mmCIF file of C-alpha atoms (C1' of nucleotides) in Angstrom:
data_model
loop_
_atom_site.group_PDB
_atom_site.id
_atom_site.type_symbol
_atom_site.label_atom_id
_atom_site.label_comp_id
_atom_site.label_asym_id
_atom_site.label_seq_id
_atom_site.Cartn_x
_atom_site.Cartn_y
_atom_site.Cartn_z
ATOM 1 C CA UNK A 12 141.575 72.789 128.821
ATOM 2 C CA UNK A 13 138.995 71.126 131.265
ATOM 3 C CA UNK A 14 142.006 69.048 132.492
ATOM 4 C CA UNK A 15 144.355 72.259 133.172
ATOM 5 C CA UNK A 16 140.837 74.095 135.286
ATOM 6 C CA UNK A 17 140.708 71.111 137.658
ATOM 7 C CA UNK A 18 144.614 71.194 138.030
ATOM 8 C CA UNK A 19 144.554 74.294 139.368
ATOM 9 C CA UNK A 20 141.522 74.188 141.811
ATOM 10 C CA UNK A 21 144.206 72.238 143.822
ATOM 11 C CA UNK A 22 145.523 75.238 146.662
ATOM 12 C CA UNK A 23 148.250 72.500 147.181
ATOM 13 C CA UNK A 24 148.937 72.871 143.023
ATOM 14 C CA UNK A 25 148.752 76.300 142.446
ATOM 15 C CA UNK A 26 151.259 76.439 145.360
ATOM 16 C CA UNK A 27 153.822 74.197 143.063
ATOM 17 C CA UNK A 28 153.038 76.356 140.229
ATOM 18 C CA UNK A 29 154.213 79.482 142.095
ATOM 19 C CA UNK A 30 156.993 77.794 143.546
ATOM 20 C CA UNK A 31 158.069 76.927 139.904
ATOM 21 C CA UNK A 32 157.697 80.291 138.882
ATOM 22 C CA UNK A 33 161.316 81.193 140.022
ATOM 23 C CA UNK A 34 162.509 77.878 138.693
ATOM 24 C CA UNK A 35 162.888 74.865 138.140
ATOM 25 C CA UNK A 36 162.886 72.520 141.331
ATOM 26 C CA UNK A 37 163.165 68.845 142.216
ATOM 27 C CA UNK A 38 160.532 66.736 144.054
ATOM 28 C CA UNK A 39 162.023 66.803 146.870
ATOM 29 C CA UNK A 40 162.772 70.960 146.976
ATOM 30 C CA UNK A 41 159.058 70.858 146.033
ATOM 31 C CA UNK A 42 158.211 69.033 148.800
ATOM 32 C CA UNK A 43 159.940 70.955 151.214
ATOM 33 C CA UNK A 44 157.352 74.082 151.178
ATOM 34 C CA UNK A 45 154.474 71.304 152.194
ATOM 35 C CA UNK A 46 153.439 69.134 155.041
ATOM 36 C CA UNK A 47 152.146 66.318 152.655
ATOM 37 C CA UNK A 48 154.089 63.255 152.493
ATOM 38 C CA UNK A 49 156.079 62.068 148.935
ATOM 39 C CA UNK A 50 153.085 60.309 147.878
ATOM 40 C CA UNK A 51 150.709 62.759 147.939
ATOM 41 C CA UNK A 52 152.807 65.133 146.378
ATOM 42 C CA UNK A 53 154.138 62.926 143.227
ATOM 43 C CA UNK A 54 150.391 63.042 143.023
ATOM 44 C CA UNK A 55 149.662 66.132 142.584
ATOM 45 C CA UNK A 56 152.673 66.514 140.256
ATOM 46 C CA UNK A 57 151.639 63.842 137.915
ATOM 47 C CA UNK A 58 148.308 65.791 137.741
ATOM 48 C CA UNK A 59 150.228 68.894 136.847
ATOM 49 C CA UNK A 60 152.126 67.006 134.224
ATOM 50 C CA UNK A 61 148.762 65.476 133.001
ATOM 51 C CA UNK A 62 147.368 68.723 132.302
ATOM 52 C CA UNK A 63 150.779 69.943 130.814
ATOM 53 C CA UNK A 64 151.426 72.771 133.333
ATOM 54 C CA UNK A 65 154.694 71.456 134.368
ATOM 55 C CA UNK A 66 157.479 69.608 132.636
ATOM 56 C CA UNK A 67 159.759 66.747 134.028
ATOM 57 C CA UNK A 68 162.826 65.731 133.469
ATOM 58 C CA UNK A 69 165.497 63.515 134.959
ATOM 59 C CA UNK A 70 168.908 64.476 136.396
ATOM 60 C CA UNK A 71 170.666 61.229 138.308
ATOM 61 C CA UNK A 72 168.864 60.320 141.045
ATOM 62 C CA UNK A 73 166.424 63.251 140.945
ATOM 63 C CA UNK A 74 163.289 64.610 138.871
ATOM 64 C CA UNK A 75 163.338 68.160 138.197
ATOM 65 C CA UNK A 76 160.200 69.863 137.407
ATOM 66 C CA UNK A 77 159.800 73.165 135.672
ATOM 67 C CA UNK A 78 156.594 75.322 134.064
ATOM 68 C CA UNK A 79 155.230 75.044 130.839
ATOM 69 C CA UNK A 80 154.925 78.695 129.852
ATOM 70 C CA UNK A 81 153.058 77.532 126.678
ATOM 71 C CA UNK A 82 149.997 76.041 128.667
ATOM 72 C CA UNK A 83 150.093 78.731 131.543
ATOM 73 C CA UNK A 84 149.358 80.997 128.628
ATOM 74 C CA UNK A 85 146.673 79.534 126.968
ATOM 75 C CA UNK A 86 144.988 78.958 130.601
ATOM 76 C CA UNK A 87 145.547 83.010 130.814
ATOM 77 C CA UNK A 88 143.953 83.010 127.514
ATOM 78 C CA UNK A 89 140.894 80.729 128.949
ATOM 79 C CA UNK A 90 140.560 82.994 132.020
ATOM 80 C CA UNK A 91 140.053 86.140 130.595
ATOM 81 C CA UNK A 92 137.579 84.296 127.674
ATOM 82 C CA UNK A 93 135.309 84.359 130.585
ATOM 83 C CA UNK A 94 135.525 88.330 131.478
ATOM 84 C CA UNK A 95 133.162 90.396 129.646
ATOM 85 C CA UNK A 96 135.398 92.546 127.099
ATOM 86 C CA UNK A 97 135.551 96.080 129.074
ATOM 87 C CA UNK A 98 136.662 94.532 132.458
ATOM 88 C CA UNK A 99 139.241 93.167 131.108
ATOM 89 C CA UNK A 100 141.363 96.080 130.720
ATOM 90 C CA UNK A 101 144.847 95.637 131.710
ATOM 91 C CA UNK A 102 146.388 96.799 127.976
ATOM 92 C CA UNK A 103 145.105 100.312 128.045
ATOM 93 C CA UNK A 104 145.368 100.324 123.938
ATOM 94 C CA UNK A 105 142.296 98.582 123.079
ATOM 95 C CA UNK A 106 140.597 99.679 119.416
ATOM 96 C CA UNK B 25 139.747 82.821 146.433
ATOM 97 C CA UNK B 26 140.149 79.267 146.665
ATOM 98 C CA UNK B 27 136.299 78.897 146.214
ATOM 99 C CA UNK B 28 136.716 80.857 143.303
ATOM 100 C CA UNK B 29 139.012 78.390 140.927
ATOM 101 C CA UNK B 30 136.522 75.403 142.561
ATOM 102 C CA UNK B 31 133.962 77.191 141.350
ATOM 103 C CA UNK B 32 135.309 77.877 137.398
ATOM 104 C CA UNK B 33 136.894 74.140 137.477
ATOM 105 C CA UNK B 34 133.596 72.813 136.041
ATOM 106 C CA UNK B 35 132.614 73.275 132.265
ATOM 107 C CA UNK B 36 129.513 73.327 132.917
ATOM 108 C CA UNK B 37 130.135 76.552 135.290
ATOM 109 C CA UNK B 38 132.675 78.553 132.964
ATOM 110 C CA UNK B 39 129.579 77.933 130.434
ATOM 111 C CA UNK B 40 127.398 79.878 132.372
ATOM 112 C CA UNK B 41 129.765 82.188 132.812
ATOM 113 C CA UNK B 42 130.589 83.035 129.462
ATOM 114 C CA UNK B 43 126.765 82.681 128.713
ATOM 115 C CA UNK B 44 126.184 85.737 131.422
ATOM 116 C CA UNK B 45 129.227 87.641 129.607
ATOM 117 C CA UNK B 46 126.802 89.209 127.224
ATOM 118 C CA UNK B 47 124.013 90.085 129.645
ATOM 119 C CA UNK B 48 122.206 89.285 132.645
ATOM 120 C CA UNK B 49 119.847 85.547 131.933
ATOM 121 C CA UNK B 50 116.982 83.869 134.269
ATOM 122 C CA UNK B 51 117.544 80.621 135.539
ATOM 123 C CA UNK B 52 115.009 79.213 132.873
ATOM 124 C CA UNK B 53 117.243 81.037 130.383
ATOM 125 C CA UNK B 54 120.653 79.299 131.695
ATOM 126 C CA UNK B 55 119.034 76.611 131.658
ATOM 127 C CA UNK B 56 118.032 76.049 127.760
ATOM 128 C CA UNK B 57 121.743 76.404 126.941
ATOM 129 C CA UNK B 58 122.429 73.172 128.813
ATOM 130 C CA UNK B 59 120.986 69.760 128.543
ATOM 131 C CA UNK B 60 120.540 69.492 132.798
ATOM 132 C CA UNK B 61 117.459 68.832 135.110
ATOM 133 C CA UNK B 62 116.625 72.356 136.717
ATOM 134 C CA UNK B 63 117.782 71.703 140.089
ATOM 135 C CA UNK B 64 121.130 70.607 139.174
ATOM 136 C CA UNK B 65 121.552 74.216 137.010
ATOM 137 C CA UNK B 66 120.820 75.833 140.500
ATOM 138 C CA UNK B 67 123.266 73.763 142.127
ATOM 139 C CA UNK B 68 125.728 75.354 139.537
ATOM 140 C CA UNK B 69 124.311 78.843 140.301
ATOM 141 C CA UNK B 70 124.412 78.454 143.789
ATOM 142 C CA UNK B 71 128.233 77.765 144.048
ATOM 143 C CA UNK B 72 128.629 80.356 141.311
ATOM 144 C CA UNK B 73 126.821 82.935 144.109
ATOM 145 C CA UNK B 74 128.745 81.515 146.983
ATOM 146 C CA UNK B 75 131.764 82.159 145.114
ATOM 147 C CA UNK B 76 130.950 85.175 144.456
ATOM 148 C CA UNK B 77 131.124 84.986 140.694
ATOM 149 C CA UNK B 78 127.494 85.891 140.327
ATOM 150 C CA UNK B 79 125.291 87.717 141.445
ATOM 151 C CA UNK B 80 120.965 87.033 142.285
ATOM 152 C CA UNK B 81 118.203 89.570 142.160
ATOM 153 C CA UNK B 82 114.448 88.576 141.974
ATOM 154 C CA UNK B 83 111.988 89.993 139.312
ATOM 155 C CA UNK B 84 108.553 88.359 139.891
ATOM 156 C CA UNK B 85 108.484 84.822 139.663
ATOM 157 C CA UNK B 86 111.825 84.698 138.363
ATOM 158 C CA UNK B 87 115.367 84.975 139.353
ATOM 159 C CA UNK B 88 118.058 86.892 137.547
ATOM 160 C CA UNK B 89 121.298 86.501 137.178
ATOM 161 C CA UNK B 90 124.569 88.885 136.803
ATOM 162 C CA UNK B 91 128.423 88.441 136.828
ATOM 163 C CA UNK B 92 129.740 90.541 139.122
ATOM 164 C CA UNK B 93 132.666 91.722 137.239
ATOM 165 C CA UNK B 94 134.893 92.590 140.356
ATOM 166 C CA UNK B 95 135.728 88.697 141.333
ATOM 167 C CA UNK B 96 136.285 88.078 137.792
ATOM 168 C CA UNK B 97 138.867 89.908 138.095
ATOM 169 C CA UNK B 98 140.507 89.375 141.073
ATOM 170 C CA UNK B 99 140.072 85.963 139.376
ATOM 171 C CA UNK B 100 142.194 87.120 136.397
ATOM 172 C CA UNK B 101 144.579 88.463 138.957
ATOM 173 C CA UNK B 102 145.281 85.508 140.309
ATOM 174 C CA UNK B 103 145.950 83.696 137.030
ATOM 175 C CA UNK B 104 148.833 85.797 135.972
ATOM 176 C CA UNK B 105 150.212 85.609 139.774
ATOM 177 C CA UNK B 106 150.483 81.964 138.962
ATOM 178 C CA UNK B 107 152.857 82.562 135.690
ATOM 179 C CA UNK B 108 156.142 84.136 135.089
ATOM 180 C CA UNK B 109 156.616 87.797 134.854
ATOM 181 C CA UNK B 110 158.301 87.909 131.500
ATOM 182 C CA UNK B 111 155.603 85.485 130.238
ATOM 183 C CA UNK B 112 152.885 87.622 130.833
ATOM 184 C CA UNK B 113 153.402 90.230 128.165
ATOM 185 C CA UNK B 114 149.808 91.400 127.599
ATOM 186 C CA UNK B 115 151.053 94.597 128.913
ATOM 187 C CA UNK B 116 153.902 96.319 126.439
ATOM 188 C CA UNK B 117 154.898 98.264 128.694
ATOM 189 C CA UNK B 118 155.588 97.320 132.491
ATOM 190 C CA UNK B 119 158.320 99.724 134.557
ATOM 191 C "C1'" DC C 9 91.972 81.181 147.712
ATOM 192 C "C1'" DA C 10 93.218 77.761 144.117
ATOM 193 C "C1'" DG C 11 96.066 76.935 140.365
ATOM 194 C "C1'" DA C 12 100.046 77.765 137.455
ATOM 195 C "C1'" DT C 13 104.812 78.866 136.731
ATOM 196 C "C1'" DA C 14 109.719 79.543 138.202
ATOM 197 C "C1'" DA C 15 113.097 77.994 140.789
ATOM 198 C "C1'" DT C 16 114.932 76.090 145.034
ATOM 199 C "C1'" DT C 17 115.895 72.768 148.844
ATOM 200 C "C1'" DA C 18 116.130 67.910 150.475
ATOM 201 C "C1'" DG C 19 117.816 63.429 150.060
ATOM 202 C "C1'" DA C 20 120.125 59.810 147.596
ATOM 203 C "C1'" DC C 21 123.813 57.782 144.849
ATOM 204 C "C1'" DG C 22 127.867 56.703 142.013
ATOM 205 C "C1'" DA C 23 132.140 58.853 140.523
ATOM 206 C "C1'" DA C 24 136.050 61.568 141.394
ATOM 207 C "C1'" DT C 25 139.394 63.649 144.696
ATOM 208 C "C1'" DG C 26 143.024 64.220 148.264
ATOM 209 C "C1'" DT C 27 145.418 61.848 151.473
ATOM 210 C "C1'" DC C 28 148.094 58.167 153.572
ATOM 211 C "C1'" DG C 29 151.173 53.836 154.514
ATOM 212 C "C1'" DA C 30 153.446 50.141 152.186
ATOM 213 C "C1'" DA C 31 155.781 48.448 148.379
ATOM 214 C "C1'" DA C 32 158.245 49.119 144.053
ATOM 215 C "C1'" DT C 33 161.597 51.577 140.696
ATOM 216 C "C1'" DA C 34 165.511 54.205 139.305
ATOM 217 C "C1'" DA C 35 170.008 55.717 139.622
ATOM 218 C "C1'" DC C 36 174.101 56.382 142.092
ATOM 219 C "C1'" DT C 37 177.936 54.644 145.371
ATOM 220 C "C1'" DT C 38 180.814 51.614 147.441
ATOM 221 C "C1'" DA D 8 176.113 43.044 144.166
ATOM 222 C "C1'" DA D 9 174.276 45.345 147.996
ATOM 223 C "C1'" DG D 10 173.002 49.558 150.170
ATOM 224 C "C1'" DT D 11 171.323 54.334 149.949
ATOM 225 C "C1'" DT D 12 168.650 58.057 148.357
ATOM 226 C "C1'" DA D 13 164.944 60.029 145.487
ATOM 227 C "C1'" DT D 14 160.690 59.421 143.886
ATOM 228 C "C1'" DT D 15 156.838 56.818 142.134
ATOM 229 C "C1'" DT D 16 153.098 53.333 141.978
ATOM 230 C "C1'" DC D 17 149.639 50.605 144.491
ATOM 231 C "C1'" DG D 18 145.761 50.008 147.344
ATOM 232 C "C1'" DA D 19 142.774 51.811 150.675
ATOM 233 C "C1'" DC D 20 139.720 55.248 152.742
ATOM 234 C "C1'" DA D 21 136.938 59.310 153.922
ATOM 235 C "C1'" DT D 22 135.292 63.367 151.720
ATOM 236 C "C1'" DT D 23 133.620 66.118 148.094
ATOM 237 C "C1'" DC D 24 131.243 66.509 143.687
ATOM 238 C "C1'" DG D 25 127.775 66.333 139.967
ATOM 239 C "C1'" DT D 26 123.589 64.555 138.999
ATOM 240 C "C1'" DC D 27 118.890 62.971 139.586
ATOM 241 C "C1'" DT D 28 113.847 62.560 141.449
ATOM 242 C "C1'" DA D 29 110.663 64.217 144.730
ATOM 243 C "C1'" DA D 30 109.052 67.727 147.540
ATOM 244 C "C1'" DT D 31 108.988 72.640 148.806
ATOM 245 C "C1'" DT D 32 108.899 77.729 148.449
ATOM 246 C "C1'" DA D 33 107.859 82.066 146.113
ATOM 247 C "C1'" DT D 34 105.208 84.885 143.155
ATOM 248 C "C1'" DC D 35 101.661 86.019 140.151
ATOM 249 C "C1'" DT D 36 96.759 85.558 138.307
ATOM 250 C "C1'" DG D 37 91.974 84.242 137.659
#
DNA sequence: CAGATAATTAGACGAATGTCGAAATAACTT
DNA sequence: AAGTTATTTCGACATTCGTCTAATTATCTG
């Protein structure tokens, strides 16, 4: 879990994740929302794909990247382990 | 905001975090949870404060420590902005 | 005021991070 | 096989980060 926190301290990251949240998208696509060259970005992906935020696959000539949903939840899960019980009231049905 | 997820992407910080989740500690108190010199725990509280996650008051010789519960969530907030609607189902019923 | 206790600030240091340019890989196309 | 396109890996570099020891500040108490 340690590894998925310092994924997304990244602004750059959270960016992909967001970017990913309407899709999957290919490096380059990625890349076109940033002003960071193809280096720095396969960077930052391979630290998403470290943590297990994103998943990569091939398609030709291209990579295509999409979310994990799995690991977005559990970092959810992590989050809201650190907000006192009360606060955290978005599911008005609490016993 | 960005501050914020620096702030939570060290352990060592989410500890103290969880640790204030059941009730306001002094820095002596923080600090028997964790095996660190004292002015490296302050270092920890101090980006805690200047993120906003927590907050200081004095009381005599010693200094007391809070979460202030509104960043947390605005924290939480920006978690679920960074996963997929239908993924998010804490919530049974959204419109 | 002098001493004790609580905690911080200052300064140093190695490790980790974000970025880049250059070189390498992978897969397709001709 | 050679060229093109997409993307990564390598190596370097400045900056930020987490930690420590030493020194300082703040508050209380005899």
């Amino acid at each position: 879990m340690n590894e998925v926190f310092k994924a997304i301290a990244d602004s750059n990251r959270r960016k992909i994740l967001k970017l990913l949240n309407d899709g999957e998208l290919n490096a380059g696509e990625i890349g076109q929302s940033f002003e960071l060259t193809p280096p720095t970005l396969s960077h930052h992906l391979s630290i998403l794909k470290a943590a297990d935020l994103i998943r990569q696959r091939r398609e030709g000539t291209q990579l295509i990247y999409s979310l994990n949903t799995t690991v977005m939840q559990d970092l959810a899960a992590a989050v809201f382990d650190l907000i006192p019980a009360q606060t955290t009231d978005l599911t008005t049905e609490n016993p």
